[in-house]
Amino acid sequence: SQTIHQWPATLVQPVGSPLSLECTVEGTSNPNLYWYRQAAGRGLQLLFYSVGIGQISSEVPQNLSASRPQDRQFILSSKKLLLSDSGFYLCAWNLGLEAFFGQGTRLTVV
Amino acid sequence: RKEVEQDPGPFNVPEGATVAFNCTYSNSASQSFFWYRQDCRKEPKLLMSVYSSGNEDGRFTAQLNRASQYISLLIRDSKLSDSATYLCVVPGNNRKLIWGLGTSLAVNP
């Protein structure tokens, strides 16, 4: 069966520090991969999605970037975090239409 | 009109009650729809898929009204454990999913 791993679960980072969140999927090949952010009390905002290695689509201009160095690995990065980057970051995958999520990373920028 | 719209609630209901949420969508060409459940501070989890007129799974029933462009989620015999936020999702273009902001449900003893 397919599983998705996302880490770390929580993270507290100072403003201006770099960020790297990693997500890996097991049990499937060539999945579509997604990074979402959910601010407190808000809906899911799609940040990036990828349909294959090295293929990244960005949904909103922001302080973040994404990379897909391997088929089942998706990385969210920032060179310098802003206070507004705080939120709940979720990685997701799908092959069909239904999406399946990792457990999320709660990022607090202080 | 927003692509996917939900009443944010909160819906406060007693245990055992029947409660229904609606979700309206703007793309009349949409063929499939999903309901996800999200517990506080957790990731969303797929609850039900709707590909035709509706779907039923135990106490949960999802129905599609194409003429009025909405889907509904009906929960019968509500349990305390049903307390969560229910998210409506409609596939968009280029493999993207369009998410509603969610409807909050609180089931009270």
CSV table of N, CA, C and O in Angstrom, one decimal, chain A residues 21-89:
chain,number,residue,atom,x,y,z
A,21,LEU,N,11.7,21.4,4.1
A,21,LEU,CA,10.7,20.4,4.5
A,21,LEU,C,10.8,19.3,3.5
A,21,LEU,O,10.7,19.5,2.3
A,22,GLU,N,10.8,18.0,4.0
A,22,GLU,CA,10.9,16.9,3.0
A,22,GLU,C,9.6,16.0,3.1
A,22,GLU,O,9.0,15.8,4.1
A,23,CYS,N,9.3,15.5,1.9
A,23,CYS,CA,8.1,14.6,1.8
A,23,CYS,C,8.5,13.5,0.9
A,23,CYS,O,9.1,13.7,-0.2
A,24,THR,N,8.2,12.2,1.3
A,24,THR,CA,8.5,11.1,0.4
A,24,THR,C,7.3,10.2,0.4
A,24,THR,O,6.5,10.1,1.4
A,25,VAL,N,7.1,9.6,-0.8
A,25,VAL,CA,6.0,8.7,-1.0
A,25,VAL,C,6.5,7.3,-1.2
A,25,VAL,O,7.5,7.1,-1.9
A,26,GLU,N,5.9,6.3,-0.7
A,26,GLU,CA,6.3,4.9,-0.9
A,26,GLU,C,5.1,4.1,-1.5
A,26,GLU,O,4.0,4.4,-1.2
A,27,GLY,N,5.5,3.1,-2.3
A,27,GLY,CA,4.5,2.2,-2.8
A,27,GLY,C,3.8,2.6,-4.0
A,27,GLY,O,2.8,2.0,-4.4
A,28,THR,N,4.3,3.6,-4.7
A,28,THR,CA,3.8,4.0,-6.0
A,28,THR,C,4.9,4.6,-6.9
A,28,THR,O,5.9,4.9,-6.4
A,29,SER,N,4.6,4.8,-8.1
A,29,SER,CA,5.6,5.4,-9.0
A,29,SER,C,4.9,6.5,-9.8
A,29,SER,O,3.7,6.5,-10.1
A,30,ASN,N,5.8,7.5,-10.0
A,30,ASN,CA,5.3,8.7,-10.8
A,30,ASN,C,4.1,9.4,-10.3
A,30,ASN,O,3.1,9.7,-11.0
A,31,PRO,N,4.0,9.6,-8.9
A,31,PRO,CA,2.8,10.3,-8.4
A,31,PRO,C,2.8,11.8,-8.7
A,31,PRO,O,3.9,12.3,-9.0
A,32,ASN,N,1.7,12.4,-8.7
A,32,ASN,CA,1.6,13.8,-8.7
A,32,ASN,C,1.9,14.2,-7.2
A,32,ASN,O,1.3,13.6,-6.3
A,33,LEU,N,2.7,15.3,-7.0
A,33,LEU,CA,3.0,15.7,-5.7
A,33,LEU,C,2.6,17.1,-5.5
A,33,LEU,O,2.7,17.9,-6.4
A,34,TYR,N,2.2,17.5,-4.3
A,34,TYR,CA,1.7,18.8,-4.0
A,34,TYR,C,2.2,19.3,-2.6
A,34,TYR,O,2.4,18.5,-1.7
A,35,TRP,N,2.4,20.6,-2.6
A,35,TRP,CA,2.7,21.3,-1.3
A,35,TRP,C,1.5,22.3,-1.1
A,35,TRP,O,1.2,23.1,-2.0
A,36,TYR,N,0.9,22.2,0.1
A,36,TYR,CA,-0.2,23.1,0.5
A,36,TYR,C,0.2,23.8,1.7
A,36,TYR,O,1.0,23.3,2.5
A,37,ARG,N,-0.3,25.0,1.9
A,37,ARG,CA,-0.2,25.7,3.2
A,37,ARG,C,-1.6,26.0,3.7
A,37,ARG,O,-2.5,26.4,2.9
A,38,GLN,N,-1.8,25.9,5.0
A,38,GLN,CA,-3.1,26.2,5.6
A,38,GLN,C,-2.8,27.1,6.8
A,38,GLN,O,-2.2,26.7,7.8
A,39,ALA,N,-3.2,28.4,6.7
A,39,ALA,CA,-3.0,29.3,7.8
A,39,ALA,C,-4.1,29.1,8.8
A,39,ALA,O,-5.1,28.5,8.5
A,40,ALA,N,-3.9,29.5,10.0
A,40,ALA,CA,-4.8,29.3,11.1
A,40,ALA,C,-6.2,29.8,10.7
A,40,ALA,O,-6.4,30.9,10.3
A,41,GLY,N,-7.2,28.8,10.8
A,41,GLY,CA,-8.6,29.2,10.5
A,41,GLY,C,-8.9,29.4,9.0
A,41,GLY,O,-9.9,29.9,8.6
A,42,ARG,N,-7.9,29.0,8.1
A,42,ARG,CA,-8.1,29.3,6.7
A,42,ARG,C,-8.1,28.0,5.9
A,42,ARG,O,-7.9,26.9,6.5
A,43,GLY,N,-8.4,28.1,4.6
A,43,GLY,CA,-8.5,26.9,3.8
A,43,GLY,C,-7.1,26.5,3.3
A,43,GLY,O,-6.1,27.1,3.6
A,44,LEU,N,-7.1,25.5,2.5
A,44,LEU,CA,-5.9,25.0,1.9
A,44,LEU,C,-5.4,25.8,0.7
A,44,LEU,O,-6.2,26.0,-0.2
A,45,GLN,N,-4.2,26.3,0.7
A,45,GLN,CA,-3.7,27.1,-0.4
A,45,GLN,C,-2.6,26.2,-1.1
A,45,GLN,O,-1.6,25.9,-0.5
A,46,LEU,N,-2.8,26.0,-2.4
A,46,LEU,CA,-1.9,25.2,-3.1
A,46,LEU,C,-0.6,26.1,-3.4
A,46,LEU,O,-0.8,27.2,-4.0
A,47,LEU,N,0.5,25.6,-3.0
A,47,LEU,CA,1.8,26.3,-3.2
A,47,LEU,C,2.5,25.8,-4.5
A,47,LEU,O,2.9,26.6,-5.4
A,48,PHE,N,2.7,24.5,-4.6
A,48,PHE,CA,3.4,24.0,-5.7
A,48,PHE,C,2.8,22.6,-6.0
A,48,PHE,O,2.3,21.9,-5.2
A,49,TYR,N,3.0,22.2,-7.3
A,49,TYR,CA,2.6,20.8,-7.6
A,49,TYR,C,3.6,20.4,-8.7
A,49,TYR,O,4.2,21.2,-9.4
A,50,SER,N,3.8,19.0,-8.7
A,50,SER,CA,4.8,18.4,-9.6
A,50,SER,C,4.2,17.2,-10.3
A,50,SER,O,3.7,16.3,-9.5
A,51,VAL,N,4.3,17.1,-11.6
A,51,VAL,CA,3.9,15.9,-12.3
A,51,VAL,C,5.0,14.9,-12.6
A,51,VAL,O,4.8,13.9,-13.2
A,52,GLY,N,6.2,15.3,-12.3
A,52,GLY,CA,7.4,14.4,-12.6
A,52,GLY,C,8.7,15.0,-12.1
A,52,GLY,O,8.7,16.2,-11.6
A,53,ILE,N,9.7,14.3,-12.1
A,53,ILE,CA,11.0,14.7,-11.6
A,53,ILE,C,11.4,16.0,-12.3
A,53,ILE,O,11.4,16.1,-13.5
A,54,GLY,N,11.8,17.0,-11.5
A,54,GLY,CA,12.3,18.3,-12.0
A,54,GLY,C,11.2,19.1,-12.6
A,54,GLY,O,11.5,20.3,-13.0
A,55,GLN,N,9.9,18.7,-12.5
A,55,GLN,CA,8.8,19.5,-13.1
A,55,GLN,C,8.0,20.1,-11.9
A,55,GLN,O,7.4,19.4,-11.2
A,56,ILE,N,8.2,21.4,-11.8
A,56,ILE,CA,7.5,22.1,-10.7
A,56,ILE,C,6.7,23.3,-11.2
A,56,ILE,O,7.1,24.0,-12.0
A,57,SER,N,5.4,23.3,-10.7
A,57,SER,CA,4.6,24.4,-11.1
A,57,SER,C,4.3,25.2,-9.8
A,57,SER,O,3.9,24.6,-8.8
A,58,SER,N,4.5,26.5,-9.9
A,58,SER,CA,4.2,27.4,-8.7
A,58,SER,C,2.9,28.1,-8.9
A,58,SER,O,2.6,28.6,-9.9
A,59,GLU,N,2.1,28.1,-7.8
A,59,GLU,CA,0.8,28.6,-7.9
A,59,GLU,C,0.7,30.1,-7.5
A,59,GLU,O,-0.1,30.9,-8.0
A,60,VAL,N,1.6,30.5,-6.5
A,60,VAL,CA,1.5,31.9,-6.0
A,60,VAL,C,2.9,32.4,-5.8
A,60,VAL,O,3.8,31.6,-5.5
A,61,PRO,N,3.1,33.7,-6.2
A,61,PRO,CA,4.5,34.2,-5.9
A,61,PRO,C,4.7,34.3,-4.4
A,61,PRO,O,3.8,34.7,-3.6
A,62,GLN,N,5.9,33.9,-4.0
A,62,GLN,CA,6.1,33.8,-2.6
A,62,GLN,C,7.6,33.7,-2.3
A,62,GLN,O,8.4,33.6,-3.2
A,63,ASN,N,7.9,33.5,-1.0
A,63,ASN,CA,9.2,33.4,-0.5
A,63,ASN,C,9.7,31.9,-0.5
A,63,ASN,O,10.7,31.6,0.1
A,64,LEU,N,9.0,31.0,-1.1
A,64,LEU,CA,9.3,29.6,-1.1
A,64,LEU,C,9.6,29.0,-2.4
A,64,LEU,O,9.3,29.6,-3.5
A,65,SER,N,10.3,27.9,-2.4
A,65,SER,CA,10.6,27.2,-3.7
A,65,SER,C,10.4,25.7,-3.4
A,65,SER,O,10.3,25.2,-2.2
A,66,ALA,N,10.3,24.9,-4.5
A,66,ALA,CA,10.1,23.5,-4.3
A,66,ALA,C,11.0,22.8,-5.3
A,66,ALA,O,11.3,23.3,-6.4
A,67,SER,N,11.4,21.5,-5.0
A,67,SER,CA,12.2,20.7,-5.9
A,67,SER,C,11.8,19.3,-5.8
A,67,SER,O,11.2,18.9,-4.8
A,68,ARG,N,12.0,18.6,-6.9
A,68,ARG,CA,11.6,17.2,-6.9
A,68,ARG,C,12.9,16.4,-7.5
A,68,ARG,O,12.9,16.2,-8.7
A,69,PRO,N,13.8,16.1,-6.6
A,69,PRO,CA,15.1,15.5,-7.1
A,69,PRO,C,14.9,14.0,-7.5
A,69,PRO,O,15.7,13.5,-8.3
A,70,GLN,N,13.9,13.4,-6.9
A,70,GLN,CA,13.7,12.0,-7.2
A,70,GLN,C,12.2,11.8,-7.4
A,70,GLN,O,11.4,12.7,-7.0
A,71,ASP,N,11.8,10.7,-8.0
A,71,ASP,CA,10.4,10.5,-8.4
A,71,ASP,C,9.4,10.6,-7.2
A,71,ASP,O,8.3,11.2,-7.3
A,72,ARG,N,9.9,10.1,-6.0
A,72,ARG,CA,8.9,10.1,-4.9
A,72,ARG,C,9.4,11.0,-3.7
A,72,ARG,O,9.0,10.8,-2.6
A,73,GLN,N,10.1,12.0,-4.1
A,73,GLN,CA,10.6,13.0,-3.1
A,73,GLN,C,10.3,14.4,-3.5
A,73,GLN,O,10.6,14.8,-4.6
A,74,PHE,N,9.7,15.1,-2.6
A,74,PHE,CA,9.3,16.5,-2.9
A,74,PHE,C,9.8,17.4,-1.7
A,74,PHE,O,9.5,17.0,-0.5
A,75,ILE,N,10.5,18.5,-2.0
A,75,ILE,CA,11.1,19.3,-1.0
A,75,ILE,C,10.6,20.7,-1.1
A,75,ILE,O,10.6,21.3,-2.2
A,76,LEU,N,10.3,21.3,0.0
A,76,LEU,CA,9.9,22.7,0.1
A,76,LEU,C,11.0,23.5,0.8
A,76,LEU,O,11.4,23.0,1.9
A,77,SER,N,11.4,24.6,0.2
A,77,SER,CA,12.5,25.3,0.8
A,77,SER,C,12.3,26.8,0.8
A,77,SER,O,11.4,27.3,0.1
A,78,SER,N,13.1,27.4,1.7
A,78,SER,CA,13.1,28.9,1.7
A,78,SER,C,14.6,29.3,2.1
A,78,SER,O,15.2,28.6,2.9
A,79,LYS,N,15.1,30.4,1.5
A,79,LYS,CA,16.4,30.8,1.8
A,79,LYS,C,16.3,31.7,3.1
A,79,LYS,O,17.2,31.7,3.9
A,80,LYS,N,15.2,32.5,3.2
A,80,LYS,CA,15.1,33.4,4.3
A,80,LYS,C,13.6,33.4,4.7
A,80,LYS,O,12.8,34.0,4.0
A,81,LEU,N,13.3,32.9,5.9
A,81,LEU,CA,11.9,32.8,6.3
A,81,LEU,C,11.4,34.2,6.7
A,81,LEU,O,12.1,35.0,7.3
A,82,LEU,N,10.1,34.4,6.5
A,82,LEU,CA,9.4,35.6,6.9
A,82,LEU,C,8.4,35.2,8.0
A,82,LEU,O,7.9,34.0,8.0
A,83,LEU,N,7.9,36.2,8.8
A,83,LEU,CA,6.9,35.9,9.8
A,83,LEU,C,5.6,35.3,9.1
A,83,LEU,O,5.0,34.4,9.7
A,84,SER,N,5.3,35.8,8.0
A,84,SER,CA,4.1,35.4,7.3
A,84,SER,C,4.2,34.0,6.7
A,84,SER,O,3.2,33.4,6.2
A,85,ASP,N,5.4,33.4,6.8
A,85,ASP,CA,5.5,32.0,6.3
A,85,ASP,C,5.0,31.0,7.4
A,85,ASP,O,4.9,29.8,7.1
A,86,SER,N,4.6,31.4,8.5
A,86,SER,CA,4.1,30.5,9.6
A,86,SER,C,2.8,29.9,9.0
A,86,SER,O,2.0,30.5,8.4
A,87,GLY,N,2.6,28.6,9.4
A,87,GLY,CA,1.4,27.9,9.0
A,87,GLY,C,1.6,26.4,9.0
A,87,GLY,O,2.6,25.9,9.5
A,88,PHE,N,0.6,25.8,8.6
A,88,PHE,CA,0.6,24.3,8.6
A,88,PHE,C,0.8,23.9,7.1
A,88,PHE,O,0.0,24.1,6.2
A,89,TYR,N,2.0,23.2,6.9
A,89,TYR,CA,2.4,22.8,5.5
A,89,TYR,C,2.0,21.3,5.3
A,89,TYR,O,2.4,20.5,6.1
